[in-house]
Coordinates of C-alpha atoms and ligand atoms in Angstrom, one line a residue:
X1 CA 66.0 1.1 57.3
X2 CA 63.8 -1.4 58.0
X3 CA 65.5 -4.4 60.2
X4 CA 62.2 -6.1 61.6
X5 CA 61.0 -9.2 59.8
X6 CA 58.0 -9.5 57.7
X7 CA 54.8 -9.0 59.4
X8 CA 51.9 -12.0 58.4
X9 CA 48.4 -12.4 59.3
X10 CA 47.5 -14.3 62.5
X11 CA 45.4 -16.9 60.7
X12 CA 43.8 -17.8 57.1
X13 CA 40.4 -17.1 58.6
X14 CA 41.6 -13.4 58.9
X15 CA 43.5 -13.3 55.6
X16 CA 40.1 -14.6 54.1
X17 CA 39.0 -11.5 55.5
X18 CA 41.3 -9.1 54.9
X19 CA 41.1 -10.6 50.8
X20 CA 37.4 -10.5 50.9
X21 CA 37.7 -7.1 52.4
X22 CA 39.8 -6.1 49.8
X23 CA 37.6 -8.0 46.8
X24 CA 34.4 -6.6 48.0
X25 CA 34.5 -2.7 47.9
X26 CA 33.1 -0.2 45.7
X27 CA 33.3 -2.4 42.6
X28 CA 30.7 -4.3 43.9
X29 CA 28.0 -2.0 45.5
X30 CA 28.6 0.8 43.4
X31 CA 30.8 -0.2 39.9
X32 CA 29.0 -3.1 39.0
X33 CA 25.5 -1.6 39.0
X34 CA 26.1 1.2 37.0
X35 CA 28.2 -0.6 34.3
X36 CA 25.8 -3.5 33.9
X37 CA 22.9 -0.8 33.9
X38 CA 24.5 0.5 31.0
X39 CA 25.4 -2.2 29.1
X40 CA 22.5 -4.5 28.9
X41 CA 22.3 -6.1 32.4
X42 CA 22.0 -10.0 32.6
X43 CA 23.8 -10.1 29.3
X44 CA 26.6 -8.4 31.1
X45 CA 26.1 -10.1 34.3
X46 CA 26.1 -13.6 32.3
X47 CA 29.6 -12.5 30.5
X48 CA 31.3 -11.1 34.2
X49 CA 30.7 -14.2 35.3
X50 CA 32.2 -16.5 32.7
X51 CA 35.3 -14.2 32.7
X52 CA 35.2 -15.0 36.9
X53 CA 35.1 -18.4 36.7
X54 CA 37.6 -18.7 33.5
X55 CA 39.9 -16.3 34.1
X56 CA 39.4 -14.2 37.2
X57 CA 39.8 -17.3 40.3
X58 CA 42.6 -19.1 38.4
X59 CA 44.5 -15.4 38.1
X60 CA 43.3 -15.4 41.8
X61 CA 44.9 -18.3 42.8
X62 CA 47.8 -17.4 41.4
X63 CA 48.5 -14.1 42.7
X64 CA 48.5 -15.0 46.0
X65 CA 50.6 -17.8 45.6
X66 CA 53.4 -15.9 43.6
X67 CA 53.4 -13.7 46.8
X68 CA 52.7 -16.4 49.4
X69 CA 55.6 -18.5 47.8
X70 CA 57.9 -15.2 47.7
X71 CA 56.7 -12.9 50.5
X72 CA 57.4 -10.2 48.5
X73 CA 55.5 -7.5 47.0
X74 CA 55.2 -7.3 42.9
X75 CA 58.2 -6.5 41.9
X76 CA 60.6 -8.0 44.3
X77 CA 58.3 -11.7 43.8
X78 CA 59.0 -11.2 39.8
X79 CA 62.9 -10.3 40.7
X80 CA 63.0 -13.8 43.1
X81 CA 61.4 -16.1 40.4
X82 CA 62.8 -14.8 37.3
X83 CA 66.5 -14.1 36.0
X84 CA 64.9 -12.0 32.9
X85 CA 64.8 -8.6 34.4
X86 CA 61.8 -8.1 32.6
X87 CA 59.3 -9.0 34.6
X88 CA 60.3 -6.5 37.2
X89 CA 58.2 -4.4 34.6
X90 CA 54.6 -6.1 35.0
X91 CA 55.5 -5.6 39.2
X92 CA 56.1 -2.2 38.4
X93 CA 53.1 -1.9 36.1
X94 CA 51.2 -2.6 39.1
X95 CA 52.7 0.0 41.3
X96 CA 51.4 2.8 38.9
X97 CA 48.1 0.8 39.1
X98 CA 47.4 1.5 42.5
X99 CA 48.3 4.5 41.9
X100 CA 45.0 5.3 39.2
X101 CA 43.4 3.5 41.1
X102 CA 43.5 4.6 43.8
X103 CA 42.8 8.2 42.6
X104 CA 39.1 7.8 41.4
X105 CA 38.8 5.3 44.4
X106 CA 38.8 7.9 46.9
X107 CA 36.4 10.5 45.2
X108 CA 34.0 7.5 45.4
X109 CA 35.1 6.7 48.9
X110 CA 34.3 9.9 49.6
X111 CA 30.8 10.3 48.3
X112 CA 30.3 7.5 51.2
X113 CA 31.4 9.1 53.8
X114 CA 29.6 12.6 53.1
X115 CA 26.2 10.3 52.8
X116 CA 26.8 8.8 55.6
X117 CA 27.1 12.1 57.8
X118 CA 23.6 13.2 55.3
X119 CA 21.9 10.1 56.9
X120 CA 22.7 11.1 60.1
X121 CA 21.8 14.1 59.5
X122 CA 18.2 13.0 58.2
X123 CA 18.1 14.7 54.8
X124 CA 17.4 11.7 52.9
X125 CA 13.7 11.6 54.4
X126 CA 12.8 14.2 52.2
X127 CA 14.0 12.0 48.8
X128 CA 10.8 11.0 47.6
X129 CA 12.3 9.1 44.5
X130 CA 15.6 8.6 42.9
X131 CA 14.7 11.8 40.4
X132 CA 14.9 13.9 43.5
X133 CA 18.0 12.2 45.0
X134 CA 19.8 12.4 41.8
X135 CA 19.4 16.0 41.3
X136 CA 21.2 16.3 45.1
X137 CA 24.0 14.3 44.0
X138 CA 24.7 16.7 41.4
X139 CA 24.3 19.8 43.3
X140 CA 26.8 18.5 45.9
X141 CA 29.3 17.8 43.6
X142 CA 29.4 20.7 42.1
X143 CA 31.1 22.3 44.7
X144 CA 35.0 21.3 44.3
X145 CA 35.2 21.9 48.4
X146 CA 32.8 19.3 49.3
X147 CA 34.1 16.7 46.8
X148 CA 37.8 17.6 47.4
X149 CA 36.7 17.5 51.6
X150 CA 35.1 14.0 51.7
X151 CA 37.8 12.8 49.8
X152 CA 40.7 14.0 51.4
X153 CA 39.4 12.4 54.8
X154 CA 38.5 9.0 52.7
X155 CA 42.1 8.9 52.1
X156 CA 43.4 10.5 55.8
X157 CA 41.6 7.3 57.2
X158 CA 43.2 5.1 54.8
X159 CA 46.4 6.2 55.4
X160 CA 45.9 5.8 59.2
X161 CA 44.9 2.1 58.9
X162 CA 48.3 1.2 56.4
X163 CA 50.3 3.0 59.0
X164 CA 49.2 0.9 61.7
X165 CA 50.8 -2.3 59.7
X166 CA 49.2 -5.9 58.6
X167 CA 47.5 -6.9 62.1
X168 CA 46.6 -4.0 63.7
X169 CA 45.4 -2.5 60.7
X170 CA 44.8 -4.6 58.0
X171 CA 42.9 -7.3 60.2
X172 CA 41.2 -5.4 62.4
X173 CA 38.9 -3.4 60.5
X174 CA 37.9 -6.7 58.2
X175 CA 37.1 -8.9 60.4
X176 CA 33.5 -7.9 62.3
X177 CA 32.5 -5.6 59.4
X178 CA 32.1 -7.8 56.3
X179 CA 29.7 -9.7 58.1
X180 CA 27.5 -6.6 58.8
X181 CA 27.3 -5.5 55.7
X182 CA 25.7 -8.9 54.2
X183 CA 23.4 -8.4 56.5
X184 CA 22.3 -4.9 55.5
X185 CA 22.4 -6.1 51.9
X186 CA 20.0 -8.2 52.8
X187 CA 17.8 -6.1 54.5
X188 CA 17.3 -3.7 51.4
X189 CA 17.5 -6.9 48.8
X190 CA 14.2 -8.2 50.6
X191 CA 12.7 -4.9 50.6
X192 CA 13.4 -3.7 47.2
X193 CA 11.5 -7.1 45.9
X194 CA 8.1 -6.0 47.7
X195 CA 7.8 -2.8 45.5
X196 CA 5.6 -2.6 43.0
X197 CA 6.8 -3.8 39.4
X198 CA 10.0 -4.8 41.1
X199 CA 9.9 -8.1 38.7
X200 CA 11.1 -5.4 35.8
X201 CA 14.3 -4.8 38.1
X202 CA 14.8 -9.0 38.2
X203 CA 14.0 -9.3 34.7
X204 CA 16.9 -6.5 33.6
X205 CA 19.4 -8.7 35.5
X206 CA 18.7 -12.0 35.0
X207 CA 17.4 -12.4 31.9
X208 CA 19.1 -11.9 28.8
X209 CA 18.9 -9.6 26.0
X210 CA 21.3 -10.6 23.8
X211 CA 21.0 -7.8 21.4
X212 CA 22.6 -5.3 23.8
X213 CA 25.5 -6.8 23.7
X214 CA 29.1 -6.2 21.9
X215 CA 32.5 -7.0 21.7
X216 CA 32.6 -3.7 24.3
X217 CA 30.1 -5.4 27.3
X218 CA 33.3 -8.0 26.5
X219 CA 36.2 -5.4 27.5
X220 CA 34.3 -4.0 30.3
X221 CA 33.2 -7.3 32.1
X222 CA 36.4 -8.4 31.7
X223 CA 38.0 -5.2 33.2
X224 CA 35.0 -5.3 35.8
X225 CA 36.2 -9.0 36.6
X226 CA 39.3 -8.1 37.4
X227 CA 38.8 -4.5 39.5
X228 CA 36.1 -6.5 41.4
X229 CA 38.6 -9.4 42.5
X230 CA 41.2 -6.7 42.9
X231 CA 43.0 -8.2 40.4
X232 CA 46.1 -7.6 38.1
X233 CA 48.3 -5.4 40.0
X234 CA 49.3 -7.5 42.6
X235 CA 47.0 -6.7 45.6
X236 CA 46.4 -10.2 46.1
X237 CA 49.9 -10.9 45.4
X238 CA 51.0 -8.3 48.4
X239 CA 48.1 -10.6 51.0
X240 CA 49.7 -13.9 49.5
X241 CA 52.9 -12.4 50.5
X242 CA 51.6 -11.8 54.7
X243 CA 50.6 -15.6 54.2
X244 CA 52.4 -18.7 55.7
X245 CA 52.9 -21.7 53.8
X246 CA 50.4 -24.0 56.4
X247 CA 47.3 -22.2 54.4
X248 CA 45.2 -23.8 51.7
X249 CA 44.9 -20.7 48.7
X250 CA 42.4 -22.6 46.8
X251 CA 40.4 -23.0 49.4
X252 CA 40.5 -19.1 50.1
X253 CA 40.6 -18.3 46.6
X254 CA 37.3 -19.9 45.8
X255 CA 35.3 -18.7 49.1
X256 CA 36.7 -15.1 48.0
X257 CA 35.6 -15.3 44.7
X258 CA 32.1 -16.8 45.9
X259 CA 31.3 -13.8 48.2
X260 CA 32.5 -11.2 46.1
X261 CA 29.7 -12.2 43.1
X262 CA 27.1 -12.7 45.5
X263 CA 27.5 -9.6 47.0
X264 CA 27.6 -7.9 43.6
X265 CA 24.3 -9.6 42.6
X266 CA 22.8 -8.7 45.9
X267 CA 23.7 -4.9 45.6
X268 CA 22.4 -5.0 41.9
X269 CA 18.7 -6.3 43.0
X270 CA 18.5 -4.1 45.6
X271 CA 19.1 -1.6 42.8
X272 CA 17.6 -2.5 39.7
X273 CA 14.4 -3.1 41.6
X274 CA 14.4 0.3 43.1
X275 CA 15.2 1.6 39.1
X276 CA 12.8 0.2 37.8
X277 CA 9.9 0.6 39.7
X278 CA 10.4 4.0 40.3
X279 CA 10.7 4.4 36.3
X280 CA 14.4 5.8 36.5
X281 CA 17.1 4.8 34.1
X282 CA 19.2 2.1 34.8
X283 CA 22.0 3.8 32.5
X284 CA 22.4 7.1 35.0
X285 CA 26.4 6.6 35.3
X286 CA 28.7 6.9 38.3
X287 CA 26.0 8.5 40.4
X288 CA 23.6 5.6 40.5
X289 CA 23.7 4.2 43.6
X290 CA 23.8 7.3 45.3
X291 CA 20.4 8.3 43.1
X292 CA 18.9 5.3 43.8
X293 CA 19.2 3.6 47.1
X294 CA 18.8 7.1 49.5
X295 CA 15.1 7.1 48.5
X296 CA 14.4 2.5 49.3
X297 CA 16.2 3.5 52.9
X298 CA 14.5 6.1 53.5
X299 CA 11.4 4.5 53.1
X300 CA 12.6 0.9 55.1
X301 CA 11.1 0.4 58.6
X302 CA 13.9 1.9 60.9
X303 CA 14.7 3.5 57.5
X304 CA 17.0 6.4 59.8
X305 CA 18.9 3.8 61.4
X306 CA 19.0 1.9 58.0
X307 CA 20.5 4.8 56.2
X308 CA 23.3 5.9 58.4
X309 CA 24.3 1.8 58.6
X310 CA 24.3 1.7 54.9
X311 CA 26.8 4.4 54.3
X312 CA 29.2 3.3 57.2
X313 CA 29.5 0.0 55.6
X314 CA 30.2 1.3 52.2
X315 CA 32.6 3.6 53.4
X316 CA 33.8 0.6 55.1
X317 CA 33.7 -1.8 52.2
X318 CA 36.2 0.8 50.6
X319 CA 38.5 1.7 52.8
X320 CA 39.2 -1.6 53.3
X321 CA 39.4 -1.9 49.5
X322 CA 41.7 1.0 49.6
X323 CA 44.0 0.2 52.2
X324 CA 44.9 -2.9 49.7
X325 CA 45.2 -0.8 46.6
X326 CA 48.0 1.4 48.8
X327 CA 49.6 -1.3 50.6
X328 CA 50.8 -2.7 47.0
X329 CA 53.3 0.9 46.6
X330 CA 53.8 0.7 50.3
X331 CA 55.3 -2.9 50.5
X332 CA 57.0 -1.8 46.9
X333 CA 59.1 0.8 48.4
X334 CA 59.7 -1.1 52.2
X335 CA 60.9 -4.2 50.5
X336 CA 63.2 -3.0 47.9
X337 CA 64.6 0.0 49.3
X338 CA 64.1 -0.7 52.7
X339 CA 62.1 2.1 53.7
X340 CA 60.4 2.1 57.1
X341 CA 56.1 1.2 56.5
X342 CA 55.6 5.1 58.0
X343 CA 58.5 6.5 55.4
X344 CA 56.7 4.3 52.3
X345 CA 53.5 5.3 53.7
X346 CA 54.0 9.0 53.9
X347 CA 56.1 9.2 50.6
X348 CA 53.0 7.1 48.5
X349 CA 50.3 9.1 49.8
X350 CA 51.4 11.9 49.4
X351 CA 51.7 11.1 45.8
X352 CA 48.7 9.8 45.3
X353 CA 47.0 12.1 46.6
X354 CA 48.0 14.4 44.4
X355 CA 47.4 12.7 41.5
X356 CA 43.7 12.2 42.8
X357 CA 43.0 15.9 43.1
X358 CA 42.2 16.1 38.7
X359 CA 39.7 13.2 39.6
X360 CA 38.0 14.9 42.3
X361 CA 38.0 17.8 40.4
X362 CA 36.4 16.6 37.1
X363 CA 32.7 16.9 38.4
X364 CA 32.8 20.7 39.3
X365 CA 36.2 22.7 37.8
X366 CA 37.5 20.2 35.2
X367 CA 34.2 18.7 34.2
X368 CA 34.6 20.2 30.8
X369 CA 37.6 18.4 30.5
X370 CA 36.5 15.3 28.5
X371 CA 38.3 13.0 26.0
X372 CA 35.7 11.0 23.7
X373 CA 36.2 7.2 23.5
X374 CA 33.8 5.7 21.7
X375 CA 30.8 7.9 21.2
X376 CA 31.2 8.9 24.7
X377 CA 32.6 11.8 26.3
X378 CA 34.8 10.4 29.6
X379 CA 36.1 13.1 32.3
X380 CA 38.7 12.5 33.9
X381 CA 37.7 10.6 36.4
X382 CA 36.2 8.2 33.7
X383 CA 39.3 8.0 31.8
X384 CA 41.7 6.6 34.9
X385 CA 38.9 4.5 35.6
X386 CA 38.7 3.2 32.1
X387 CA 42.9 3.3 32.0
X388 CA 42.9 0.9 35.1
X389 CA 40.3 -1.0 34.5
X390 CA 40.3 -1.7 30.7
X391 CA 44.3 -1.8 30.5
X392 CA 46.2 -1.6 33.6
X393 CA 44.6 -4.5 35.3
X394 CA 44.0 -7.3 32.2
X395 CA 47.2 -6.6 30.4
X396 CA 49.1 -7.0 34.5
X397 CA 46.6 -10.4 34.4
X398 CA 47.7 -11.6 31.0
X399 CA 51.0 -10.9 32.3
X400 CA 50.5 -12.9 35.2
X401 CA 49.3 -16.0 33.5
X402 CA 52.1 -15.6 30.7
X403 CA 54.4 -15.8 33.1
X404 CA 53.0 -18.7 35.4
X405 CA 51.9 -20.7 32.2
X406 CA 55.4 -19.8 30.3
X407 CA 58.0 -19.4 32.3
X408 CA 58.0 -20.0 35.8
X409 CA 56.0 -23.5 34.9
X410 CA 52.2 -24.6 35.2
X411 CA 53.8 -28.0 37.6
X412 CA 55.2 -25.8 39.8
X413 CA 52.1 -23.7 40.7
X414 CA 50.2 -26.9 41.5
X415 CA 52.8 -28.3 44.0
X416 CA 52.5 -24.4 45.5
X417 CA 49.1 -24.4 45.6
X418 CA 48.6 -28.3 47.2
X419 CA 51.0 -27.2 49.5
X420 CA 48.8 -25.9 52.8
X421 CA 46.4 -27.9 54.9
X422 CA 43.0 -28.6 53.0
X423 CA 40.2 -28.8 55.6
X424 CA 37.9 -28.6 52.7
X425 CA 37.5 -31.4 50.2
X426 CA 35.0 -30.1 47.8
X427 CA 36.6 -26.7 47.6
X428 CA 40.2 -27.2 48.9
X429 CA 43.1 -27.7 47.1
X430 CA 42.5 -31.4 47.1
X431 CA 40.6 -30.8 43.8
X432 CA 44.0 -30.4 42.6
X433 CA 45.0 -34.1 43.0
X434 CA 42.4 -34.9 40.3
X435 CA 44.1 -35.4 36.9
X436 CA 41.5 -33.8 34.6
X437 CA 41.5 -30.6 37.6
X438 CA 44.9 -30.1 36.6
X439 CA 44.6 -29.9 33.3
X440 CA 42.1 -27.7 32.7
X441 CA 43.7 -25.6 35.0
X442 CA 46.7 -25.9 33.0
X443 CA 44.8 -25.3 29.8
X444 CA 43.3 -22.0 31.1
X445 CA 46.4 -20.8 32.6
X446 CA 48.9 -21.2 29.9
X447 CA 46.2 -20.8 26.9
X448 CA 42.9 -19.8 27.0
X449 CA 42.7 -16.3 29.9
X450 CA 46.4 -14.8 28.1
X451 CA 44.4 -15.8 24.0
X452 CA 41.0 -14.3 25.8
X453 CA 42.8 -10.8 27.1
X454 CA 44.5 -10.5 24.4
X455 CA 41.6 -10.8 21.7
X456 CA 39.7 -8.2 23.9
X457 CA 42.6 -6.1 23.9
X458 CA 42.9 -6.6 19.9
X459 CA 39.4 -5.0 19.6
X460 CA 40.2 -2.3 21.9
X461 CA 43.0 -1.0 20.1
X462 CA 40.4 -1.2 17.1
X463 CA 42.6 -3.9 15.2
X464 CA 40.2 -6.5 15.0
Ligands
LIG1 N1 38.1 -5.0 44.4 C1 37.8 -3.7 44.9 C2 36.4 -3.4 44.7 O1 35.7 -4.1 44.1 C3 38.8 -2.7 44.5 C4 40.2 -3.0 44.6 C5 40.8 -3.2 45.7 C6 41.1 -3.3 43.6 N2 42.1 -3.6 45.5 C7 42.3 -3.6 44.2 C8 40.9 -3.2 42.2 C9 43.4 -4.0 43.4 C10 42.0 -3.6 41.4 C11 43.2 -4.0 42.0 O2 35.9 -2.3 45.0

């Protein structure tokens, strides 16, 4: 039984952190590559970005202040706000979430870790281009030891950082490492625009071709948008819940948002510039970064040094990704039945973990395994990505903004989210004491992101 009162974060400059930690992850280094590879690029990237600003920071803001104004996690905010027992469900919704989630999360996590110990061990010197580096990749994962390895100790680590609670944990490992990582991202961005014919790379993600795209680039950049903000399942909501009520959330929402996108469009020039100046194909899958970026460190001034640094701050970048995704079940099962954080802890990972072992599986043992949506054959691992991402996260959004917009009442999320100290004019919540502000918040809220999910969700189902 847990008596001790709710832990929160020490200040909004670390919850900044700990939400940016949890934004930026995998979704951005490795996810948005790949999926804007494959479907068309800058017409994708143009599309992600529209659903950001339209849908993704408004369904920000608002997740972190249904937890902020509740301290609760998903399912215990919607019990506190709402008599119609209902809404318990879209909480609970996000619990399973986490749960997919989670699962294909730490295969991915994994593959980080097990470069990073390759970089220190120097193989990637050898990788004269991403051809080479891709056919490695595959080779390693076709042995169900090393996949099932790396990501077991992907999730051992995560587990040790949620059991050591919000500040010790959480904070900790956000606050000096983001910052690093930029940094690197830099490094590589600047490098990959030297090589020859890297304008093709720029080209692919910045300037349109609108005949690759289809109502399906609009389903996956709208998933994308919210797996990227860690969106729709009440991540955010579980940070707004650690928050005190002296903090600005717009202000936090929009500097989250920011970094996030620029750190996805940084991660994609580093890569599309490597692509295509080395003539490899931008549509290579899951596997891309890890095909393409070995290779550009290895050949960076310092390139050893650059390597090793790379891979610790993705596996960084992820765990503290993770650690959000499985504090959402954790804070689920300590707030409403009162379990102690290490009883929750143990009791969710354990589950999780198990229901990650198909995913890890589906690239060696179970890669026959494949159910065809679309044209396209998905594994496993594809399908609970395509499960969380393409359903699990917009429909818990739409929910979200149904609920705000319909029930609990558009006026009363703006008097939340002006309450806080705004240090910031231009970016604060003082842009909410501007009459049209409000109403196009309104507008989008109540009206335009639930009409927008649900059109793309229409077309998923294959009924329009
Ligand atoms: N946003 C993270 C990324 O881009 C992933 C993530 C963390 C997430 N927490 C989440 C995705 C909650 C959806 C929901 O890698």
């Amino acid at each position: 039984m847990s008596t001790t009162t709710r832990e929160n974060w020490t200040s909004k400059r670390n919850f900044i952190l700990a939400a940016a930690g949890s934004a930026v992850g995998l979704g951005n280094i490795w996810k948005f590559p790949y999926i804007a590879g494959e479907n068309g690029g800058a017409a994708f990237l143009i599309i992600y970005v529209i659903c950001i600003l339209m849908i993704g920071i408004p369904i920000l803001n608002l997740e972190i202040l249904l937890g902020r104004e509740t301290q609760k996690n998903p399912v215990g905010a919607f019990k506190q706000l709402s008599t119609n027992p209902l809404w318990q469900y879209v909480g609970g919704l996000g619990v399973v979430a986490s749960f997919t989630i989670l699962s294909f999360y730490s295969v991915v996590g994994g593959w980080s870790i097990a470069y990073m110990l390759e970089a220190i061990n120097g193989t990637f010197k050898g990788f004269e281009n991403p051809q080479v580096a891709g056919e490695f990749f595959n080779l390693k994962n076709s042995n169900a030891n090393w996949v099932l390895g790396f990501h077991t100790l992907f999730f051992l680590i995560t587990v040790g950082i949620i059991l050591s609670g919000v500040r010790k944990g959480l904070e900790k490992v956000s606050r000096y490492l983001m910052p690093l990582l930029l940094l690197i991202l830099f490094f590589l961005v600047f490098q990959g625009l030297f090589l020859p014919e890297s304008e093709k790379g720029l080209e692919f993600l910045f300037a349109p071709d609108w005949s690759k795209i289809n109502a399906q680039t609009f389903l996956l950049a709208l998933g994308h948008a919210f797996f990227t903000l860690s969106l729709g399942m009440g991540a955010m909501m579980t940070y707004g819940s650690y928050l005190s009520k002296k903090d600005d959330i717009v202000h936090a929402s929009n500097i989250i948002a920011f970094l996030d996108t620029f750190i996805a469009i940084l991660a994609g020039v580093a890569i599309f510039t490597v692509v295509f100046s080395s003539g490899y194909s931008p549509t290579a899958g899951p596997g891309l970064v890890f095909h393409v970026l070995p290779p550009l460190l290895a050949k960076l001034p310092l390139g050893y040094i650059m390597s090793i640094m790379f891979f610790l701050l993705l596996s960084i970048a992820a765990i503290t990704s993770a650690i959000s995704i499985l504090e959402v079940s954790v804070a689920y099962l300590m707030d409403e039945f009162s379990f102690s954080r290490k009883r929750a802890t143990s009791i969710m990972s354990i589950a999780v973990y198990l229901a990650a072992i198909p995913c890890a599986l589906s690239f060696n043992v179970l890669s026959d395994v494949t159910l065809n949506i679309g044209a396209k054959p998905y594994t496993i691992f594809d399908i609970f990505d395509y499960l969380a991402s393409n359903i699990y996260l917009p429909l818990g959004g739409f929910f979200i903004a149904l609920f705000v917009g319909h029930a609990w009442g558009v006026d009363k999320a703006i008097k939340g989210l002006l309450m806080g100290d705004s240090n910031n004019s231009r970016f604060g919540n003082s842009i909410f004491k501007n009459a049209t502000v409000v109403s196009v918040f309104g507008f989008l809220v109540k009206f335009i992101s639930p009409l927008l999910i649900f059109l793309v969700f229409l077309y998923q189902f294959g009924l329009i």
